[in-house]
Coordinates of C-alpha atoms and ligand atoms in Angstrom, one line a residue:
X1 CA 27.0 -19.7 16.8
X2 CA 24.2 -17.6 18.3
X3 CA 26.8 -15.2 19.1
X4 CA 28.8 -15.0 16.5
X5 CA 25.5 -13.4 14.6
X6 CA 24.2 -11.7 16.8
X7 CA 27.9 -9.4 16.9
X8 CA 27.4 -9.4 13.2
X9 CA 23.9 -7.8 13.4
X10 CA 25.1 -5.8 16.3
X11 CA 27.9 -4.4 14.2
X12 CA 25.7 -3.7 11.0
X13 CA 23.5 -1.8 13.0
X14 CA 26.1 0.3 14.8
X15 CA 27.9 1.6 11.3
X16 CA 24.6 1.7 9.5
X17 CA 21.9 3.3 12.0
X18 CA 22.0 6.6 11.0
X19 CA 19.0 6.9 8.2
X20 CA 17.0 4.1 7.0
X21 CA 14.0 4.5 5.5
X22 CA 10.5 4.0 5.6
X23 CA 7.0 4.0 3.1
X24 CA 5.4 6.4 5.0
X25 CA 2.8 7.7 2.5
X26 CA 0.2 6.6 0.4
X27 CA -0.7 8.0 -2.7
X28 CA -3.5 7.0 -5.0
X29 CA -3.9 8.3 -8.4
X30 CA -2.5 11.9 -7.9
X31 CA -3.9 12.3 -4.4
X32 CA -1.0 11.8 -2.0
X33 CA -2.6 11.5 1.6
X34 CA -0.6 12.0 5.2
X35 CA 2.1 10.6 6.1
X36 CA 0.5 7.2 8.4
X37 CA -2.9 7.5 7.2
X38 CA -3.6 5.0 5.4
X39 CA -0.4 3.0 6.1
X40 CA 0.0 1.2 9.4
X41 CA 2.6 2.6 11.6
X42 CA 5.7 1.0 12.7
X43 CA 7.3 1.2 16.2
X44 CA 10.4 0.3 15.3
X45 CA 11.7 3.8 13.7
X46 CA 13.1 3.0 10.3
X47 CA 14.5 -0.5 11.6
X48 CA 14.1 -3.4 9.7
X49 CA 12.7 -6.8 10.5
X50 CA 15.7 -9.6 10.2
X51 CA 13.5 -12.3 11.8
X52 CA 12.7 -15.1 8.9
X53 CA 10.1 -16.3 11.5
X54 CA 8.4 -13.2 12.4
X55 CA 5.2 -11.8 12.4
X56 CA 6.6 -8.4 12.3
X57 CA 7.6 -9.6 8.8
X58 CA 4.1 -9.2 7.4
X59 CA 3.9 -4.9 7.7
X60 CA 6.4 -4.2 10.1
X61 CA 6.9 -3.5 14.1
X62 CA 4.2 -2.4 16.2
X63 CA 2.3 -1.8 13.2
X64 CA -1.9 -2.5 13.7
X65 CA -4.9 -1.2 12.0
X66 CA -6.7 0.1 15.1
X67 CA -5.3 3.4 14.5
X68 CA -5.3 2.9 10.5
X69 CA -8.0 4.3 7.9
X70 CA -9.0 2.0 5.2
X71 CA -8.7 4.2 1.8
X72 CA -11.1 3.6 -0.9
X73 CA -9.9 2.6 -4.4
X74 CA -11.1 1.2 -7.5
X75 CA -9.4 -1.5 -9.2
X76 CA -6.8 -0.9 -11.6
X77 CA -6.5 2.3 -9.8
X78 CA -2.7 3.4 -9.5
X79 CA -1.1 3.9 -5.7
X80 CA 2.7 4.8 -4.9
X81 CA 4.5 4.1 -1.8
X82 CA 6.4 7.4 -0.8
X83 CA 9.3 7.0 1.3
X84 CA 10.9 9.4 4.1
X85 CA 14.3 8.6 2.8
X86 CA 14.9 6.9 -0.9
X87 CA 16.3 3.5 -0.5
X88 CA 20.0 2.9 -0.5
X89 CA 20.6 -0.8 0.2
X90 CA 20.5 -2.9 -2.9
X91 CA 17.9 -5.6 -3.3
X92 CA 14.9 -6.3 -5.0
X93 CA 11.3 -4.6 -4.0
X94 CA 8.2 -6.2 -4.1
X95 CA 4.6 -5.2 -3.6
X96 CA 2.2 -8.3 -2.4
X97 CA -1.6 -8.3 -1.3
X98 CA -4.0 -10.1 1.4
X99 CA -7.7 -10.0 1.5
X100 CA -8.9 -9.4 5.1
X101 CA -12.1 -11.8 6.1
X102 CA -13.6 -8.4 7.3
X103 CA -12.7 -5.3 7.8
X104 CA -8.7 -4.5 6.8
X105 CA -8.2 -2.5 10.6
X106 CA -9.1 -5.5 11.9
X107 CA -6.5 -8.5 9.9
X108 CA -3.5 -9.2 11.2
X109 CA -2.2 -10.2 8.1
X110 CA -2.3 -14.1 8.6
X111 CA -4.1 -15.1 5.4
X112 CA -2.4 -16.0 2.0
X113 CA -0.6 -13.6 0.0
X114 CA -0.1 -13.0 -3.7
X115 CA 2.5 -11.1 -5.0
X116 CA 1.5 -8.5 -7.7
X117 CA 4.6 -6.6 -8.5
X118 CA 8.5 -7.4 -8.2
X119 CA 11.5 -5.1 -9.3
X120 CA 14.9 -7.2 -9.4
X121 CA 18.0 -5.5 -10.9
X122 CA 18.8 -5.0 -14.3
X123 CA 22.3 -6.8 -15.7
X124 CA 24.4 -4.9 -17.7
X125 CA 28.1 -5.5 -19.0
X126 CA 28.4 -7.4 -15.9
X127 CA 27.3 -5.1 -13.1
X128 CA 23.8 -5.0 -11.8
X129 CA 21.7 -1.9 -11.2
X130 CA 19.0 -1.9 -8.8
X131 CA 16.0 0.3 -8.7
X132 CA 16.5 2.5 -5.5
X133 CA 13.9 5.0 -5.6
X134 CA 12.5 7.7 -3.2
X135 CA 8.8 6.5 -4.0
X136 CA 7.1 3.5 -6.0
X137 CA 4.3 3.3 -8.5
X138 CA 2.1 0.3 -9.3
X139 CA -1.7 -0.2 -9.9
X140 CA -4.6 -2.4 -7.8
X141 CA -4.8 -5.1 -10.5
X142 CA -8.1 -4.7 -12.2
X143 CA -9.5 -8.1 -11.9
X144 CA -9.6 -9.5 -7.8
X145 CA -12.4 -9.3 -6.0
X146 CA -14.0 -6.7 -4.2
X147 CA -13.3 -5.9 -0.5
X148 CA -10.6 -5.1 2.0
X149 CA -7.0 -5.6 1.6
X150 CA -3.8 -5.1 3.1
X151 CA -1.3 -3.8 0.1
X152 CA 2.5 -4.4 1.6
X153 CA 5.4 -3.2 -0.2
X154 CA 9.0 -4.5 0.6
X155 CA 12.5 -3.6 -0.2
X156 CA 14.7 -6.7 1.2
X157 CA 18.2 -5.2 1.6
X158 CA 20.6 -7.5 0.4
X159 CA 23.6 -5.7 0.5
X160 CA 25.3 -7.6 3.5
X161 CA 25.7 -11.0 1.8
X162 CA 24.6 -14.0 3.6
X163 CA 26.1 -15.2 6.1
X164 CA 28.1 -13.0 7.5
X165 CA 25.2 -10.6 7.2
X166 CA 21.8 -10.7 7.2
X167 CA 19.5 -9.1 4.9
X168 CA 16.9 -7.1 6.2
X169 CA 13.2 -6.1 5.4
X170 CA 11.6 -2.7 5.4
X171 CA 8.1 -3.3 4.7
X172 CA 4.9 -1.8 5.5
X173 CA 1.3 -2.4 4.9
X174 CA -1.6 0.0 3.5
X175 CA -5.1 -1.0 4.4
X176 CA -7.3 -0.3 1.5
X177 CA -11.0 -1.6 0.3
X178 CA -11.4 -2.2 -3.3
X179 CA -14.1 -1.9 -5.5
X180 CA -14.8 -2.3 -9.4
X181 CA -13.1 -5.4 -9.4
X182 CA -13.8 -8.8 -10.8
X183 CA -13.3 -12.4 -9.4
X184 CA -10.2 -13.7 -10.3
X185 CA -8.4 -16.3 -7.9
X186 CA -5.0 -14.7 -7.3
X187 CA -2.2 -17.8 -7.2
X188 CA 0.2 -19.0 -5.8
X189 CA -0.2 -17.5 -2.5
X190 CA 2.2 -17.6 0.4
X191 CA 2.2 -16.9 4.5
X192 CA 4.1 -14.5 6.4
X193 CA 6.1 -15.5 7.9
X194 CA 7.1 -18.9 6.1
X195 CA 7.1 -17.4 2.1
X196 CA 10.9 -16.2 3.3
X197 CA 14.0 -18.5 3.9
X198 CA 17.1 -18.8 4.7
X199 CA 17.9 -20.8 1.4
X200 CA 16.2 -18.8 -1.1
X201 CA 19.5 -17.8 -3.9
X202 CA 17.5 -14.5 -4.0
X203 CA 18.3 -14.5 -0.2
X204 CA 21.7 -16.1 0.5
X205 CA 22.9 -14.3 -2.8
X206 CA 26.4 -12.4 -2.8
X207 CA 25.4 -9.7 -5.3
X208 CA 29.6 -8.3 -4.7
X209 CA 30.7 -11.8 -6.7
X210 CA 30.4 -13.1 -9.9
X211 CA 26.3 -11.8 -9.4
X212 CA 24.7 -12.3 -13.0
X213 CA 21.0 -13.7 -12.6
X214 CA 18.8 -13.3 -9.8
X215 CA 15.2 -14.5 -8.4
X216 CA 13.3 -12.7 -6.5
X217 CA 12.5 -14.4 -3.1
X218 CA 8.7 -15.2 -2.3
X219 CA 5.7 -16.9 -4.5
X220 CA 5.7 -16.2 -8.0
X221 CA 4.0 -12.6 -9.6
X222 CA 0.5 -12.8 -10.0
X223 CA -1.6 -10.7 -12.3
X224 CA -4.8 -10.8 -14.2
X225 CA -3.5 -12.0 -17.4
X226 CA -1.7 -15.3 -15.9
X227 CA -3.6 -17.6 -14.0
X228 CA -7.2 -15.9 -13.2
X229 CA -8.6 -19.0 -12.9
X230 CA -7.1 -20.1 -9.6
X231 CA -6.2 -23.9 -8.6
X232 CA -5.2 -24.9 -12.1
X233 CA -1.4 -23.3 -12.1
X234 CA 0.8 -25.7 -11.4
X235 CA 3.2 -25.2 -8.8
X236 CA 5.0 -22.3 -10.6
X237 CA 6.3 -21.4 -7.9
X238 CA 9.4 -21.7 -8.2
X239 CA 9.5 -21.4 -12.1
X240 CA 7.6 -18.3 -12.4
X241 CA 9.4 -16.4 -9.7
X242 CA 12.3 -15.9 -12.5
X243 CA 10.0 -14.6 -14.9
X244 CA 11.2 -11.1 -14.5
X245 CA 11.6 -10.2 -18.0
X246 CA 14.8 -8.0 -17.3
X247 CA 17.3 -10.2 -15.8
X248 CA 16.3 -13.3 -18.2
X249 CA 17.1 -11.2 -21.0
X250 CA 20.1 -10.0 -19.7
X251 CA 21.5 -13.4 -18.1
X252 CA 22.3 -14.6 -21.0
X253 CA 24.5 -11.8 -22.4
X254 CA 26.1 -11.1 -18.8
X255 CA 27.4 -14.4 -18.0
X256 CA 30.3 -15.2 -21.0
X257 CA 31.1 -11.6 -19.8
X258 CA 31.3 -12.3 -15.8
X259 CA 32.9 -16.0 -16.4
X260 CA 35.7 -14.2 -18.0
X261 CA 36.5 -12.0 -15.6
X262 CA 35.3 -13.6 -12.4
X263 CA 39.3 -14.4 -11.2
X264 CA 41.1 -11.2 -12.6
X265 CA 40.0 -7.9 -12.3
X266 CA 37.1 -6.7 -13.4
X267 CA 38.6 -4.5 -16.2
X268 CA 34.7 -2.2 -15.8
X269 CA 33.7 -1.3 -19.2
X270 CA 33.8 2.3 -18.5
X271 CA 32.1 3.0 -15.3
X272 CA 34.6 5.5 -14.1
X273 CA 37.6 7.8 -15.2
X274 CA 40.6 7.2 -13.9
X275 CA 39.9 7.5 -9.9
X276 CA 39.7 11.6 -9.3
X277 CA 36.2 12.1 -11.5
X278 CA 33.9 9.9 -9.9
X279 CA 32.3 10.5 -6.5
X280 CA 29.7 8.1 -4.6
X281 CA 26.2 10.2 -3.0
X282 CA 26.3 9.6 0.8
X283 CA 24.4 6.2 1.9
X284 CA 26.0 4.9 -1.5
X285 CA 28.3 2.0 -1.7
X286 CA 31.8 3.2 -1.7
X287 CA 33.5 -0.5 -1.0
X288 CA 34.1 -4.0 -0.1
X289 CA 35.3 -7.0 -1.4
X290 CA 34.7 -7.5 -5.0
X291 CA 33.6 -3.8 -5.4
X292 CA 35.1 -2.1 -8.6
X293 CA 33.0 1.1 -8.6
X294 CA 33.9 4.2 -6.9
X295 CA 35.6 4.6 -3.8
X296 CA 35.5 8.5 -3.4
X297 CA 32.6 9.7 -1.4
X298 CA 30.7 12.9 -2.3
X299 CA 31.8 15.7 0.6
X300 CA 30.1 16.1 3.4
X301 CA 30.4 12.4 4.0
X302 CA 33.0 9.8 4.3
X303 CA 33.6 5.9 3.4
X304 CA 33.0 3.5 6.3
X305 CA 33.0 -0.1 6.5
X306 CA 30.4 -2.0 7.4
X307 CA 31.5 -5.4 6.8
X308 CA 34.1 -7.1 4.2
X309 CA 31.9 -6.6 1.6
X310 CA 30.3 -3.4 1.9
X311 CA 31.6 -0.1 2.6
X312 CA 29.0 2.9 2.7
X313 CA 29.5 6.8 2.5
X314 CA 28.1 8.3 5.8
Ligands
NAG1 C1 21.0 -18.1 -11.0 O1 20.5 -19.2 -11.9 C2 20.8 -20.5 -11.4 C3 20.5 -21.4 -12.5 O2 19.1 -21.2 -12.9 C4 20.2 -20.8 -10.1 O3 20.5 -22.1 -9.7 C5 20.6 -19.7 -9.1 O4 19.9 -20.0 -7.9 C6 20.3 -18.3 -9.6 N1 20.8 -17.4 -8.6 C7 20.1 -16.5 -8.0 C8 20.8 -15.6 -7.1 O5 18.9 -16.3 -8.2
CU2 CU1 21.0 -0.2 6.7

């Protein structure tokens, strides 16, 4: 068994090593600071972290605040995550917190987290869009405490489904100290490693087949306006976490149209012309099973298969 996965991962990594990606930069407001400044670094390249039990999970390989500057922000202040390369593997992003006891250079990231932020995709006439974006835009929430914090973004590339592959996280971890804020009681929290499993739906998920809702994995979003008060929220865990207003909306409308179609072919609404127009960006998804988008991949790179369900132009 322990083989069998680790030639999966071994083949994922061979067709797929070429360019990952990485939040390398922080920005906040308008002021975009070096690359590794204020964000840990990594040792792992642009590799992500597979490992559900992992400590590397929390801001990524090799990746201390020794060498790390702490930026000053106010709260409600707006930051972005700026990447080296956008990201091209589907699945959702999320941006969570951690209040260090101290100092952030010195936390290793073992305390709760709350979630402030999650992006899932968007349904639509039965095919799902995610939001793959060369950088990422969110604001400290105005009303947590004051001190040092460890802001972690993650995309958790899902494009591989479960089993036969296994998604992976890119994350990585700012170290910033807040002040201007309030005293709110951000909840539910979650540890990291352990707010991950193997049988979250957002996680085992095959977004290739008959894919029309979807939670994102980890503790429920946070923010000021919900539950400020801390201890009384239920257990919303696993009732808030599909809150996200986009796919509720849209579940409704996308299953009649997915049940329909889930055995024949998907006739897609109009997604391409006939099959010469179209043409896929490289690192796009150009195939696998249950794929009924393009298969033609923009010159200057060509359509190779990573697994049964995902082909990508490289
Ligand atoms: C879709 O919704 C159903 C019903 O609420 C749920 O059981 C399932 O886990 C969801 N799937 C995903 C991928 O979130
Ligand atoms: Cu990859």
């Amino acid at each position: 068994m322990k083989n069998v996965i680790s030639l999966a991962a071994l083949s994922l990594v061979v067709s797929d090593v070429s360019a990952h990606y990485i939040f390398q930069q922080l920005s906040i407001g308008s002021t975009k600071y070096p690359v590794f400044q204020y964000i840990r670094q990594n040792t792992n390249y642009n590799s992500p972290v597979t490992d559900l039990t992992s400590n590397d999970l929390r801001c990524n390989v090799g990746a201390t605040g020794a060498s790390t500057q702490t930026v000053s922000v106010k709260a409600g202040d707006q930051f972005t995550f700026t990447l080296d390369t956008p990201v091209y593997h589907q699945g959702p992003i999320s941006i969570y917190m951690s209040k260090a006891p101290g100092a952030a250079s010195d936390y290793d990231g073992s305390g709760p987290w709350f979630k402030i932020h999650d992006i899932g995709p968007t349904f639509s006439g039965g095919q799902a869009t995610w939001d793959m974006e060369g950088s990422y835009t969110y604001n400290i929430p105005t009303c947590i405490p004051d001190g040092e914090y460890l802001l972690r973004i993650q995309s958790l590339a899902i494009h591989n489904p479960w089993p036969a592959g296994i998604p992976q996280f890119y994350t990585e971890c700012a170290q910033i100290s807040v002040s201007g804020g309030g005293s709110a009681t951000p909840s539910p929290t979650a540890l990291i490693p352990g707010a991950f499993k193997d049988t979250d739906p957002g996680y085992t998920v095959n977004i290739y087949s008959n894919f029309n809702n979807y939670t994102v994995p980890g503790p429920a979003v946070w923010s000021c306006g919900s539950s400020s008060g801390g201890g009384g929220s239920t257990p919303t865990t696993s009732k808030a976490s599909t809150t996200t207003a986009k796919p509720t909306t849209t579940t409704t409308t996308a299953k009649p149209t997915t049940l329909s179609t889930s055995t024949t072919k998907v006739t897609t609404t109009t997604t391409t012309p006939p099959s010469g127009g179209c043409s896929v960006a490289k690192y796009g998804q150009c195939g696998g099973n249950g794929w009924t988008g393009c298969t033609i991949c923009a010159s200057g790179s060509t359509c190779s298969k990573s697994n049964d369900y995902y082909s990508q132009c490289l």
